[in-house]
Coordinates of C-alpha atoms in Angstrom, one line a residue:
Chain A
X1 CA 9.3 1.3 -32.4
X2 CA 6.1 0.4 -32.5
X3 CA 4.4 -1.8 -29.9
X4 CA 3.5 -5.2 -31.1
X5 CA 1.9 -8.7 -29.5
X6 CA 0.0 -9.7 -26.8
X7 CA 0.1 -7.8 -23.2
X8 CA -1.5 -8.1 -19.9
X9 CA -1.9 -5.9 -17.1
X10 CA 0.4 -6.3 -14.6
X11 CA -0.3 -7.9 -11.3
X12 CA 1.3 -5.4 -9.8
X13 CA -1.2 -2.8 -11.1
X14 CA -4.3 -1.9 -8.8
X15 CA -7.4 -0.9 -11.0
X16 CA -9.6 2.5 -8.7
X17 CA -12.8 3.7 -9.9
X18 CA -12.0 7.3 -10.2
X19 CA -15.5 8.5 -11.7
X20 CA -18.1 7.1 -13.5
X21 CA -16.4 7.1 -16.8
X22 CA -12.8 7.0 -15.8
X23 CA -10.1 4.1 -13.9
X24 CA -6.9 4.8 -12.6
X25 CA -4.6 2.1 -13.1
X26 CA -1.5 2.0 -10.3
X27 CA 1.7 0.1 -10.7
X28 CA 2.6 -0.8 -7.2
X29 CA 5.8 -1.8 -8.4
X30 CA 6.7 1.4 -10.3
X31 CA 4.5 4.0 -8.7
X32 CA 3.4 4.9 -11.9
X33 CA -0.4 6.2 -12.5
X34 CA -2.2 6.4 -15.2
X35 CA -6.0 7.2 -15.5
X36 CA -8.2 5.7 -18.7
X37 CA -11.3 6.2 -19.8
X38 CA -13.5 3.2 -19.2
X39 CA -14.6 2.9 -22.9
X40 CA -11.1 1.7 -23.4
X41 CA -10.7 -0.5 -21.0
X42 CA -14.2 -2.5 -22.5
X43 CA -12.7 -2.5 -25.5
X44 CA -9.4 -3.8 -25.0
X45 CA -11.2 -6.3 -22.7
X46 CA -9.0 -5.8 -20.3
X47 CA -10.3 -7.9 -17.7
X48 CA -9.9 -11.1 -19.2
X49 CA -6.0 -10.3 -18.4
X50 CA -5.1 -11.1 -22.0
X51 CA -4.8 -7.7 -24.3
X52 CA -3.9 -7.7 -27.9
X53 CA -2.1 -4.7 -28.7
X54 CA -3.5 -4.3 -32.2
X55 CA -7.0 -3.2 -30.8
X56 CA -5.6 0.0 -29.2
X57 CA -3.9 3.1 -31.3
X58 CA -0.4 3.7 -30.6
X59 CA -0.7 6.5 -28.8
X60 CA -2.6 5.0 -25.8
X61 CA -1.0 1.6 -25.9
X62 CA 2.7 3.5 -25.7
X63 CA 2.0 5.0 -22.5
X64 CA 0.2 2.0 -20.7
X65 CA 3.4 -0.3 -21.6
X66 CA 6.0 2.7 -20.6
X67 CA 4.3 2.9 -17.1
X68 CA 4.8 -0.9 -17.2
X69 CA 0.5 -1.2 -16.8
X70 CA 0.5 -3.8 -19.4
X71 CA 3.7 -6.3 -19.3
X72 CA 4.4 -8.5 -22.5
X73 CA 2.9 -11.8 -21.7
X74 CA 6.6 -12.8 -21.7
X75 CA 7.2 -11.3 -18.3
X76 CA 7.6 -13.3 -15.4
X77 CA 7.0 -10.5 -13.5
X78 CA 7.8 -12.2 -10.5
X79 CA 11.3 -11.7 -11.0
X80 CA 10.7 -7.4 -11.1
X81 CA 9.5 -8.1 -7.3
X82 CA 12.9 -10.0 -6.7
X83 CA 14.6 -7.3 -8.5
X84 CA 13.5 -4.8 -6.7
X85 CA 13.7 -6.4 -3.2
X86 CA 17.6 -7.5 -4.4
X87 CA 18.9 -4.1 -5.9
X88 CA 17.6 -2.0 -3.3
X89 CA 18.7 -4.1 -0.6
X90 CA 22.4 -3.3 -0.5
X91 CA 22.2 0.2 -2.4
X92 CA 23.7 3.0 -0.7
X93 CA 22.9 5.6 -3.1
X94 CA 20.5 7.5 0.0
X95 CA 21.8 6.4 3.1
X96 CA 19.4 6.9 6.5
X97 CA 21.0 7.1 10.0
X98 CA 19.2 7.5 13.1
X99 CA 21.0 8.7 15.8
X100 CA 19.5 8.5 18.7
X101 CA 21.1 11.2 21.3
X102 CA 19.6 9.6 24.3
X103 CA 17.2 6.7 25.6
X104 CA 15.6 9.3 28.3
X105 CA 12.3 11.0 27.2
X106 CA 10.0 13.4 28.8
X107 CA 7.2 12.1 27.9
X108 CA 4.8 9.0 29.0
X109 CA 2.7 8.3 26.1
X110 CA 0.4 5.6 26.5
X111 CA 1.6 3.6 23.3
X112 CA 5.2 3.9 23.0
X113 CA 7.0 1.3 21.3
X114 CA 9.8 1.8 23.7
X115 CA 8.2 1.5 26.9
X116 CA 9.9 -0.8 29.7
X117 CA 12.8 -0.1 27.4
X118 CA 13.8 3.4 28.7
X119 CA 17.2 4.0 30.1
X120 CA 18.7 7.6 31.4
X121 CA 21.5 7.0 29.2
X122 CA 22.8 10.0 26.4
X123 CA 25.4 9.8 24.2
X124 CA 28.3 10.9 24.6
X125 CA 30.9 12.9 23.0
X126 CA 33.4 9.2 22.1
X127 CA 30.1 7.8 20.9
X128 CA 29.3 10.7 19.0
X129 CA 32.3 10.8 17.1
X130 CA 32.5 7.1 16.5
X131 CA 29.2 7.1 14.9
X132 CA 30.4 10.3 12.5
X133 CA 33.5 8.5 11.5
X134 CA 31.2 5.8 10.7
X135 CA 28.8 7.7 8.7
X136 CA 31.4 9.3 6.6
X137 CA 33.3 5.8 6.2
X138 CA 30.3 4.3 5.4
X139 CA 29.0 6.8 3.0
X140 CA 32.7 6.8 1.0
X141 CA 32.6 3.4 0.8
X142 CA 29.7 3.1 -0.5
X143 CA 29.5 5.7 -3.1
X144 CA 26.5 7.2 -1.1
X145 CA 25.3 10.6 -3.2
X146 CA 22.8 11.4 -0.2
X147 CA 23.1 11.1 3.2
X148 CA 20.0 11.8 5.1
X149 CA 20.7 11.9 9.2
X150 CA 18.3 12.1 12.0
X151 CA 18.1 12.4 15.5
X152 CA 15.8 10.3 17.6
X153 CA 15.4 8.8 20.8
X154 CA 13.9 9.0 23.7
X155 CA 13.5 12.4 22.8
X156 CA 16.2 13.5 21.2
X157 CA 16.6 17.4 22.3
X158 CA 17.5 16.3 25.6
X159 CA 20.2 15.5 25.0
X160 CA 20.6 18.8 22.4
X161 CA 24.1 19.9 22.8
X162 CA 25.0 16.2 21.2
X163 CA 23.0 17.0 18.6
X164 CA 24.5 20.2 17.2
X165 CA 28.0 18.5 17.9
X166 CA 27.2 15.5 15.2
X167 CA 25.6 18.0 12.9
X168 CA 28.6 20.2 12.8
X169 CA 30.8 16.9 12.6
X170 CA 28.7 15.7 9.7
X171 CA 28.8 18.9 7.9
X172 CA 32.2 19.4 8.3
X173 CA 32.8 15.3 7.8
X174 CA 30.8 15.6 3.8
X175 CA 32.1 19.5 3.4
X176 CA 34.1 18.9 0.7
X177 CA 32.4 15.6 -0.5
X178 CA 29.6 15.5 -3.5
X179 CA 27.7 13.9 -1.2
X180 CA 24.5 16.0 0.0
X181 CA 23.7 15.9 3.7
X182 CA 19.7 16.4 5.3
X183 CA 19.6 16.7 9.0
X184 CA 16.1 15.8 10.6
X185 CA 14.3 15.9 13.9
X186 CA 11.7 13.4 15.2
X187 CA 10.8 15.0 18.1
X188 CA 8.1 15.0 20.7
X189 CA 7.7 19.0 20.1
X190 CA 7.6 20.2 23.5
X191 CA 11.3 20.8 24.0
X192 CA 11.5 22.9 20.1
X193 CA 11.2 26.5 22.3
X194 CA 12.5 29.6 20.2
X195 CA 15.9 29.3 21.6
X196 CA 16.5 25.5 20.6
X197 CA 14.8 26.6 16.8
X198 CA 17.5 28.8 16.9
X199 CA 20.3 26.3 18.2
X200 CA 19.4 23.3 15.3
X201 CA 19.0 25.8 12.7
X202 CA 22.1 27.3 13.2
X203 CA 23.6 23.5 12.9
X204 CA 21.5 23.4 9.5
X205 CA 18.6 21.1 11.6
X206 CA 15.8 22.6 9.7
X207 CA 13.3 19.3 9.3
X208 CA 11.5 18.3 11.9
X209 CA 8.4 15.8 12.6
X210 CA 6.4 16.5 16.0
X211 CA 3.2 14.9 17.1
X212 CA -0.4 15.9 17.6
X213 CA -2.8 13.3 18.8
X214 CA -6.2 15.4 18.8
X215 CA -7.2 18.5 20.3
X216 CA -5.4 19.5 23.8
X217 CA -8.0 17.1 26.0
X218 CA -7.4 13.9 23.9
X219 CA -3.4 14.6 22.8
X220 CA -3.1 15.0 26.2
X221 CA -4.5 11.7 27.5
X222 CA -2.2 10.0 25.7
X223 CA 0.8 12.4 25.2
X224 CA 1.5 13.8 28.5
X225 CA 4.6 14.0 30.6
X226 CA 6.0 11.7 33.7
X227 CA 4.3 13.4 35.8
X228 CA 0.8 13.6 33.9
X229 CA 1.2 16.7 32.7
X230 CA -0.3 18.2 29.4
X231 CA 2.0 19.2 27.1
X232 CA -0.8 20.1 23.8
X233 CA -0.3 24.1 24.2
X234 CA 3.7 24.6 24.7
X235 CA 4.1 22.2 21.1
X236 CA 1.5 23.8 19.5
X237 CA 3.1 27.4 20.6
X238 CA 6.6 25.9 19.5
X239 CA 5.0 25.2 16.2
X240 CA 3.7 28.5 15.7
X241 CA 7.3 29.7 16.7
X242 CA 8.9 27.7 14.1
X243 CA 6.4 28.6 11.2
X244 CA 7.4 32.3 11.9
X245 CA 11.1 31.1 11.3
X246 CA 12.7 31.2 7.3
X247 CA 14.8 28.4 8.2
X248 CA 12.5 26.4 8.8
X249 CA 12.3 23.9 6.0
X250 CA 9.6 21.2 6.4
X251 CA 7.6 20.3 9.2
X252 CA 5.9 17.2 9.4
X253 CA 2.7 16.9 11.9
X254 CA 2.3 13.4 12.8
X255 CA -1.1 12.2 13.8
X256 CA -0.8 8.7 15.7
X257 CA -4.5 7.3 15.4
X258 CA -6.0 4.0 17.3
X259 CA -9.6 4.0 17.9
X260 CA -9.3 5.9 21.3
X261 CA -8.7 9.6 19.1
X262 CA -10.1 8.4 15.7
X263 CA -13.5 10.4 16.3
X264 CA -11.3 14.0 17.6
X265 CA -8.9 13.7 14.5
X266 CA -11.4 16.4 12.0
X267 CA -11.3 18.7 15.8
X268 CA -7.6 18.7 15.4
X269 CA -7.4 19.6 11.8
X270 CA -10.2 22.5 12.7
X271 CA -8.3 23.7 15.2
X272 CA -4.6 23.5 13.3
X273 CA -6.5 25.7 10.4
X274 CA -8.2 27.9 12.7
X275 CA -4.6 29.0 14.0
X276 CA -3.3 29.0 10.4
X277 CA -0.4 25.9 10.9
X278 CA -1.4 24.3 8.0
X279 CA -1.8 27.2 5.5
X280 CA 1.9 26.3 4.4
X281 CA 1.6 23.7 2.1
X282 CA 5.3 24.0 1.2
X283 CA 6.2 23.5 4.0
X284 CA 4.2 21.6 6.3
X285 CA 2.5 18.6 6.4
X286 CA 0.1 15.9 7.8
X287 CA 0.7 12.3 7.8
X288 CA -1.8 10.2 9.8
X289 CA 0.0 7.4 10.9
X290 CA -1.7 3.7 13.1
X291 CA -0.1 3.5 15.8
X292 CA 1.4 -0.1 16.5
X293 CA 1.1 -1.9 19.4
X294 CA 3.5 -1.7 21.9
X295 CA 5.4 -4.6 24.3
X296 CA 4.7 -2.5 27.7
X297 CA 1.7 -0.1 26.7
X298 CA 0.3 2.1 29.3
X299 CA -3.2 1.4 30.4
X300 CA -3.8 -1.5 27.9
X301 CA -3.9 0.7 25.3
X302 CA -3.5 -1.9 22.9
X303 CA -6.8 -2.9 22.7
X304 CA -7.2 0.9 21.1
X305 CA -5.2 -0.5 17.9
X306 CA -7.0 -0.3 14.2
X307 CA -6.9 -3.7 12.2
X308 CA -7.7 -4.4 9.0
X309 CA -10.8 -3.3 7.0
X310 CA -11.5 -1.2 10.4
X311 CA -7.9 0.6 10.1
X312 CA -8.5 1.2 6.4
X313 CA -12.3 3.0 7.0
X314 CA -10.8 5.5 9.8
X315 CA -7.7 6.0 7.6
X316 CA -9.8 6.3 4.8
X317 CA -11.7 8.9 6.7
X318 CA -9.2 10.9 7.8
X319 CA -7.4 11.3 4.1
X320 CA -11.0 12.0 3.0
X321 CA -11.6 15.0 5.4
X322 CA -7.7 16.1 4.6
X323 CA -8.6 16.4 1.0
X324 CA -11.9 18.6 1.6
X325 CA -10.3 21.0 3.5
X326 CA -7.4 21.1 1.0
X327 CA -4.7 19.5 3.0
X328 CA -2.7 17.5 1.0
X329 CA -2.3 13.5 1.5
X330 CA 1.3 13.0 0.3
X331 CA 2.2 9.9 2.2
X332 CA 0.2 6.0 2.5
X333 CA 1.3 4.6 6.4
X334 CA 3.9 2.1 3.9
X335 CA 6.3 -0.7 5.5
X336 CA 8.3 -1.2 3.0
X337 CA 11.4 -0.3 2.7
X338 CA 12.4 -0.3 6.3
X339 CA 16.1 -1.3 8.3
X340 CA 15.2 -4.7 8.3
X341 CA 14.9 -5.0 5.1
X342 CA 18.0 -3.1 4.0
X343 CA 21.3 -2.8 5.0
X344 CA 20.9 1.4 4.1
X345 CA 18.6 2.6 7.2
X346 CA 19.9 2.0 10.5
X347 CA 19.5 3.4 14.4
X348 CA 22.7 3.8 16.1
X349 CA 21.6 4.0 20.4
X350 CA 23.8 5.9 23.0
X351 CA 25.4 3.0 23.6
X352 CA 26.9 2.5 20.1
X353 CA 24.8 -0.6 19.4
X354 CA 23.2 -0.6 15.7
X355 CA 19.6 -1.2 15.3
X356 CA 17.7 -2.0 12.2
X357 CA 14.3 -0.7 13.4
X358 CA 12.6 1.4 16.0
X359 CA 10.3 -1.3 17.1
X360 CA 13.4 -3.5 18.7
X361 CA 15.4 -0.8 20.1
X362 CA 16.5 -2.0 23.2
X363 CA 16.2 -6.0 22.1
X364 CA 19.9 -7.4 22.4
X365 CA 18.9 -10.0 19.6
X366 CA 18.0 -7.4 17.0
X367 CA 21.5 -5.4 17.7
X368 CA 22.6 -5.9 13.9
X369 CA 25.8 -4.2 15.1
X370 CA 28.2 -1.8 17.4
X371 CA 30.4 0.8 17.1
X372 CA 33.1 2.0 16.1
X373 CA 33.3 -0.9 13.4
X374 CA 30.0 -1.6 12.5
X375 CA 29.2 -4.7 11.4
X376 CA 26.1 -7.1 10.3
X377 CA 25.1 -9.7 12.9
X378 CA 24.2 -13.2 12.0
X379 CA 20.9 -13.0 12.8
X380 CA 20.6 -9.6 10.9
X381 CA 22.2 -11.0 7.8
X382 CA 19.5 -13.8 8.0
X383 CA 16.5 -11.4 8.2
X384 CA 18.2 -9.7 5.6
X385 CA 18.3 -11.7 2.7
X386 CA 14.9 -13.2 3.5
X387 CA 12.3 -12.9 0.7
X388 CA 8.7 -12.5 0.7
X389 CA 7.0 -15.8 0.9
X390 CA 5.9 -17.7 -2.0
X391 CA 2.4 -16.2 -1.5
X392 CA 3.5 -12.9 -1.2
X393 CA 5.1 -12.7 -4.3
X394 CA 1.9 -13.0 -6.2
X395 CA 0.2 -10.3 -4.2
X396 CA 0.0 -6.6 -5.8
X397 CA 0.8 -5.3 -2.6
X398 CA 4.2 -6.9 -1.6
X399 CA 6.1 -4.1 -3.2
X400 CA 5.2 -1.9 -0.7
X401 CA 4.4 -3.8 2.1
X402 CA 7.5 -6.0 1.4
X403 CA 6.4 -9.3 3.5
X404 CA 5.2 -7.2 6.1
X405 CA 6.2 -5.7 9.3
X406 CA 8.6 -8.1 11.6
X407 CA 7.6 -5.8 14.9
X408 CA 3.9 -6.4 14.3
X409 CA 4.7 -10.3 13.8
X410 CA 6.9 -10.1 16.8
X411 CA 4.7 -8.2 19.1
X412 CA 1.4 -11.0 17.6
X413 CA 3.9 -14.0 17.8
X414 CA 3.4 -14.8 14.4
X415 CA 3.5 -13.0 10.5
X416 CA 1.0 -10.8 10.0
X417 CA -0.4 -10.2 6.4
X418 CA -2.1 -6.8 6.2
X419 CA -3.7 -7.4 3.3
X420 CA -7.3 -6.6 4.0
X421 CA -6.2 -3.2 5.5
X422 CA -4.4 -2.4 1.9
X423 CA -7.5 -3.9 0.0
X424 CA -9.4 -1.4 1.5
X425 CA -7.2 1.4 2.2
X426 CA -4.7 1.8 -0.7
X427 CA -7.7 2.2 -3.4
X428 CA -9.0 5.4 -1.2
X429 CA -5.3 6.9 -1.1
X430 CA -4.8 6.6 -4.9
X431 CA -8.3 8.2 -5.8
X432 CA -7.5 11.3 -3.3
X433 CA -3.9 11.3 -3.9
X434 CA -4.8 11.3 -8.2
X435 CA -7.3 14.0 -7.7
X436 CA -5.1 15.7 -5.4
X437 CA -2.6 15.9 -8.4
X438 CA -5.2 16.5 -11.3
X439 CA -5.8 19.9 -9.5
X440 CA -3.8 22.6 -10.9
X441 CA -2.0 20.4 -13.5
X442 CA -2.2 22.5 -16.9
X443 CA -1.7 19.2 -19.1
X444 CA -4.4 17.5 -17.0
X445 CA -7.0 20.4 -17.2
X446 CA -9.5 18.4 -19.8
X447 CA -9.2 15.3 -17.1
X448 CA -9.6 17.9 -14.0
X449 CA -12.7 19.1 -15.9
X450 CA -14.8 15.6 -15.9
X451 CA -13.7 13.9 -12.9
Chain B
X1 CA -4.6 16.9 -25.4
X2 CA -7.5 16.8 -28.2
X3 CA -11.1 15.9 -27.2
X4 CA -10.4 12.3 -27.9
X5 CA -8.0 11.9 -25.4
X6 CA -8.6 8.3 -23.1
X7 CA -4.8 7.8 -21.6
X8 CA -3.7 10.3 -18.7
X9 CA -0.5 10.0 -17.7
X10 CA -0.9 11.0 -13.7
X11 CA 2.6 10.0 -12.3
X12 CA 5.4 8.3 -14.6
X13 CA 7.5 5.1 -13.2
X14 CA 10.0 5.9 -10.6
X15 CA 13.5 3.9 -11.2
X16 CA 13.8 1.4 -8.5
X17 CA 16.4 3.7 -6.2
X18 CA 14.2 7.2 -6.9
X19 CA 11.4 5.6 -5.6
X20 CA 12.8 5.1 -2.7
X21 CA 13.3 8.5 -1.2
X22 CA 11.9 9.5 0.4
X23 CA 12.2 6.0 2.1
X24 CA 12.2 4.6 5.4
X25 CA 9.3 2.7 7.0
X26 CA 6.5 5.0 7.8
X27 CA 5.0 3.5 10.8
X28 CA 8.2 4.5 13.0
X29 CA 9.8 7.1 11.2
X30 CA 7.2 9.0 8.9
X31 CA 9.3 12.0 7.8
X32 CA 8.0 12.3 4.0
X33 CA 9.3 14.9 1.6
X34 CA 12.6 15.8 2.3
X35 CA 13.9 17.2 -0.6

């Protein structure tokens, strides 16, 4: 059918210089990208926000209107925001469960989000199989197709032996179900010795996330254990450990940044290369994440927290040095979706009490529920089925940032619109994440070639 | 593609629910790429 009338480009669509003769334009809504050639932008006149279809050929207005970069002026395109927020809201199609196998954790780091929150207790074996039954009741219900499960805490491994028990419970819970089942570890690293590889693979654990802050002096600053240990070289041998392992499916290294490690970040990455952990592209990967500030942090460290343009330059930074030694940037620090903001991602704690997100875990008000039933609180329900503010809707970034992040407003006492760190930030992800997947791309090769 | 190519098509549109998973806030989780 051939495209006819008047379009505009979406206001969900971010327009990045990508070189001198070339624009990508990004549907935030869609997470489509498409690059043009800046000739035809001038002479669609794009900017005025008004395009007339019968100045472009059909072949490069069909794409532009099929990754939903130019919307009929009919659109109220305000309504695809509420679409989105609405149908993904309540749809179980991928289910996330945290479990969280204990509150205890080794570790003292310096901006933990659960500090003054601790408690000794691990979950136990009633607990355990509550939250399976759950799952599985859940996930019937619910026509979930798949069910992605990980363990947290604390630090999850230990309380380890829970951990292979709910694994083997799930597996066997979904065995004969259609329903495909990922098991993941966010771990601290230190406790992932040979032997307890060994013990989560052989429960089918074979994702895990651990966390380098720097090279050993600065990671251990921050990351050490209760009794101010360093703990740098026993993760970084576990890693090697695990990267020697077939089973091991994906490991993601998790770089928290603040301002205190920003300028040791490249002496990490040096140092991961040197020792070969990131030649497996496959399978490992680097996400550079802010860290957010925390009710109880250790030494003030909040006044270490990125804002802002000054997030998005460091951010920036980091992705830039990622790309020139070849490291792929696969993931933008996103807040949208999270449990808040979904009924589909939840925490369950020890105890049995359901969380929403990380950031409140041991906040009686933000218990959304409890086990063995379940349930959505009042409150919950109410933060629920809360939409982005009137302004927000308008903004190209709400469909990722989706309102933004209640912990952050909680922890600052009031909203807080990130809007200046995605400005700045989002634009320098797109260009390195495009070229990133130019390279290598046979239908691409004439783009590769001039950009 | 010809030489007078000026519309790359990079990424196409994720539906609404395939976008989302990998999902999960990445401040507190993170874990990208499970597939």
């Amino acid at each position: 059918m051939q495209a006819t009338g008047r379009y505009r480009l979406s206001r969900y669509v971010v327009s990045v210089p990508l070189s001198d003769r070339h624009t990508i334009l990004h549907s935030t809504l869609y997470r489509s990208t498409v690059v043009v050639a800046n000739d035809l932008l001038s002479e669609v006149g794009y900017r005025s926000g008004s395009v007339d279809s019968a100045q472009l050929a059909e072949a490069e207005l069909r794409p532009l209107i099929e990754q939903e970069v130019l919307v009929s002026e009919e659109v109220d395109e305000r309504d695809r925001v509420r679409y989105l927020i609405a149908s993904t809201r309540f749809d179980y199609s991928v289910m996330e469960v945290m479990l969280l196998t204990t509150r205890a954790c080794d570790f003292r780091c310096t901006y933990c989000t659960e500090a003054g929150r601790y408690a000794g207790t691990h979950m136990d074996s009633s607990v355990a199989r509550d939250a399976v039954a759950y799952v599985k009741r859940t996930c019937e219900a619910r026509g979930t197709r798949h069910l992605i499960a990980g363990f947290y805490g604390g630090e999850p491994l230990l309380n380890s032996p829970t951990m292979v028990h709910v694994a083997d419970a799930l597996r066997e819970a979904l065995d004969l179900s259609r329903i495909r089942l990922t098991l993941f570890v966010i771990s601290n690293g230190y406790g992932l010795t040979e032997t307890m590889f060994d013990r989560l693979a052989a429960a089918g654990i074979q994702h895990f996330q651990i966390t380098l802050d720097g090279p050993e002096e600065i990671h251990n600053a921050r990351r050490r254990l209760e009794d101010g240990s360093g703990t740098w070289r026993r993760i970084v041998e576990n890693v090697i450990h695990m990267m020697g392992d077939s089973r091991l499916k994906g490991l993601s290294i998790r770089v928290n940044v603040d301002a205190h490690n920003a300028p040791w970040i490249p002496q990490l990455l040096d140092d991961l290369e040197t020792r070969g952990l990131l030649d497996d592209r496959k399978r490992v990967q680097v996400y550079v994440a802010p860290v957010v500030p925390s009710p109880e942090p250790l030494r003030d460290w909040n006044r270490y927290i990125l804002w802002g343009e000054e997030k998005a330059r460091v951010l920036a930074g980091l992705w830039q040095m990622m790309e020139e030694r070849g490291i792929p940037v696969t993931a933008f620090p996103n807040v949208y979706p999270c449990g808040l903001t979904v009924e589909w991602g939840s925490l369950i704690d020890p105890s049995g009490d359901i969380y929403a997100c990380a950031g409140f875990l041991g906040v009686p008000e933000y218990i959304k529920g409890h086990l063995p039933e379940g349930g959505v609180s009042p409150r919950h329900m109410r933060i629920l089925l809360e939409e982005p503010r009137n302004p927000c809707l308008d903004c190209v970034w709400v469909p990722i940032c989706g309102g933004g992040c209640r912990h952050v407003a909680a922890m600052l006492g009031h909203p807080h619109c990130d809007k200046a760190f995605y400005d700045a930030a989002y634009p320098a992800f797109l260009r390195i994440v495009t070229r990133q997947s130019v390279e290598g791309r046979e239908d691409l090769r004439q783009l590769a070639a001039c950009i | 593609m010809d030489a007078q190519t000026r519309v790359w098509m990079v990424q196409g549109k994720q539906d609404f629910v395939a976008k989302l998973e990998p999902r999960f806030c990445g401040c507190f989780c993170g874990v990208k790429e499970i597939s």
